[in-house]
XYZ file of C-alpha atoms in Angstrom:
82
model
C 1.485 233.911 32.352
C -1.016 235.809 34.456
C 1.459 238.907 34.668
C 1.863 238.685 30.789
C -1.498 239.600 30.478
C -1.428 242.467 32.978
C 1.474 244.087 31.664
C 3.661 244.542 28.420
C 6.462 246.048 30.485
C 9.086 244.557 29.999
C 11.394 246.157 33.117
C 8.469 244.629 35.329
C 7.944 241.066 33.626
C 11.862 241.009 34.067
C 11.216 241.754 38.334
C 8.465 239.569 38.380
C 10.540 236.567 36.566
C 13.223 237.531 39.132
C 11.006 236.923 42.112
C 9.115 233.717 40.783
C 12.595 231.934 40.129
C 15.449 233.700 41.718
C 18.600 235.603 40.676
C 20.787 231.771 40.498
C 24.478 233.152 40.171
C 25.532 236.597 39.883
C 28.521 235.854 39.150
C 28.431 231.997 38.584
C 26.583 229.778 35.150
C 23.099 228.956 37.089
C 20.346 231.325 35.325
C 17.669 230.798 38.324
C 17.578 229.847 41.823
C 18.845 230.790 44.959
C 22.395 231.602 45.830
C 24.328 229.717 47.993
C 25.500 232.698 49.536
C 22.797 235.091 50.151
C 24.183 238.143 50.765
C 20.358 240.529 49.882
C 17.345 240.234 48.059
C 17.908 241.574 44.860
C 14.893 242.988 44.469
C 13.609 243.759 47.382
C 17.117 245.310 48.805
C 17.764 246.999 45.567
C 18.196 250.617 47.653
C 21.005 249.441 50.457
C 22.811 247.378 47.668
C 22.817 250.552 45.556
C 23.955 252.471 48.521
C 26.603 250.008 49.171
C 27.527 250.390 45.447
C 27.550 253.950 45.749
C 29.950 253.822 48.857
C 32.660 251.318 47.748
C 33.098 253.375 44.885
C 34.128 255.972 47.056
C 35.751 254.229 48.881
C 38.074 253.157 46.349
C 38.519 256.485 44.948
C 39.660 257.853 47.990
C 41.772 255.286 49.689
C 43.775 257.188 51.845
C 40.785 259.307 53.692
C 41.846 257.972 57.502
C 38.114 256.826 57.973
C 38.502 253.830 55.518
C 42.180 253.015 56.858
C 41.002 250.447 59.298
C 38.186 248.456 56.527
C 40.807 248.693 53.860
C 43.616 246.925 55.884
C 41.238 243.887 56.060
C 41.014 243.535 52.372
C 43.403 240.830 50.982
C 45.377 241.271 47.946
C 42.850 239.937 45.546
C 39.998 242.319 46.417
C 37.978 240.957 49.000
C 37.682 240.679 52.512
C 39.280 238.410 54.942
């Protein structure tokens, strides 16, 4: 309630909320918590996962650049790594 009252933004009520109870599932039904895999902090490793973002999507638009020969073999056939 305290940041209510401090701010009427909404983008920073929205990373406060995030930090007091915790992205739950990404992908998954659970609205709060912590993961069970914990991969990064949302919001505090927000720059490296948008990096990471940023790279994969290269990756994957250039699959047959010889430097992403060797990562790309270890990807199964449903997407993800082995």
């Amino acid at each position: 309630m305290k940041i209510m009252c401090q701010t009427q933004n909404g983008f920073r009520l929205a990373e406060e909320d995030l930090k007091m109870r915790g992205s739950g599932e990404i992908f998954g039904v659970r609205q709060s918590g912590l993961p069970e895999f914990l991969a990064a902090d949302i919001v505090n490793d927000y720059n490296i996962l948008e990096v990471a973002r940023q790279e994969a999507q290269e990756v994957f638009k250039t699959p047959d650049r010889p430097e992403y020969q060797m990562m790309l073999a270890d990807l199964d056939v449903d997407g993800g790594f082995d």
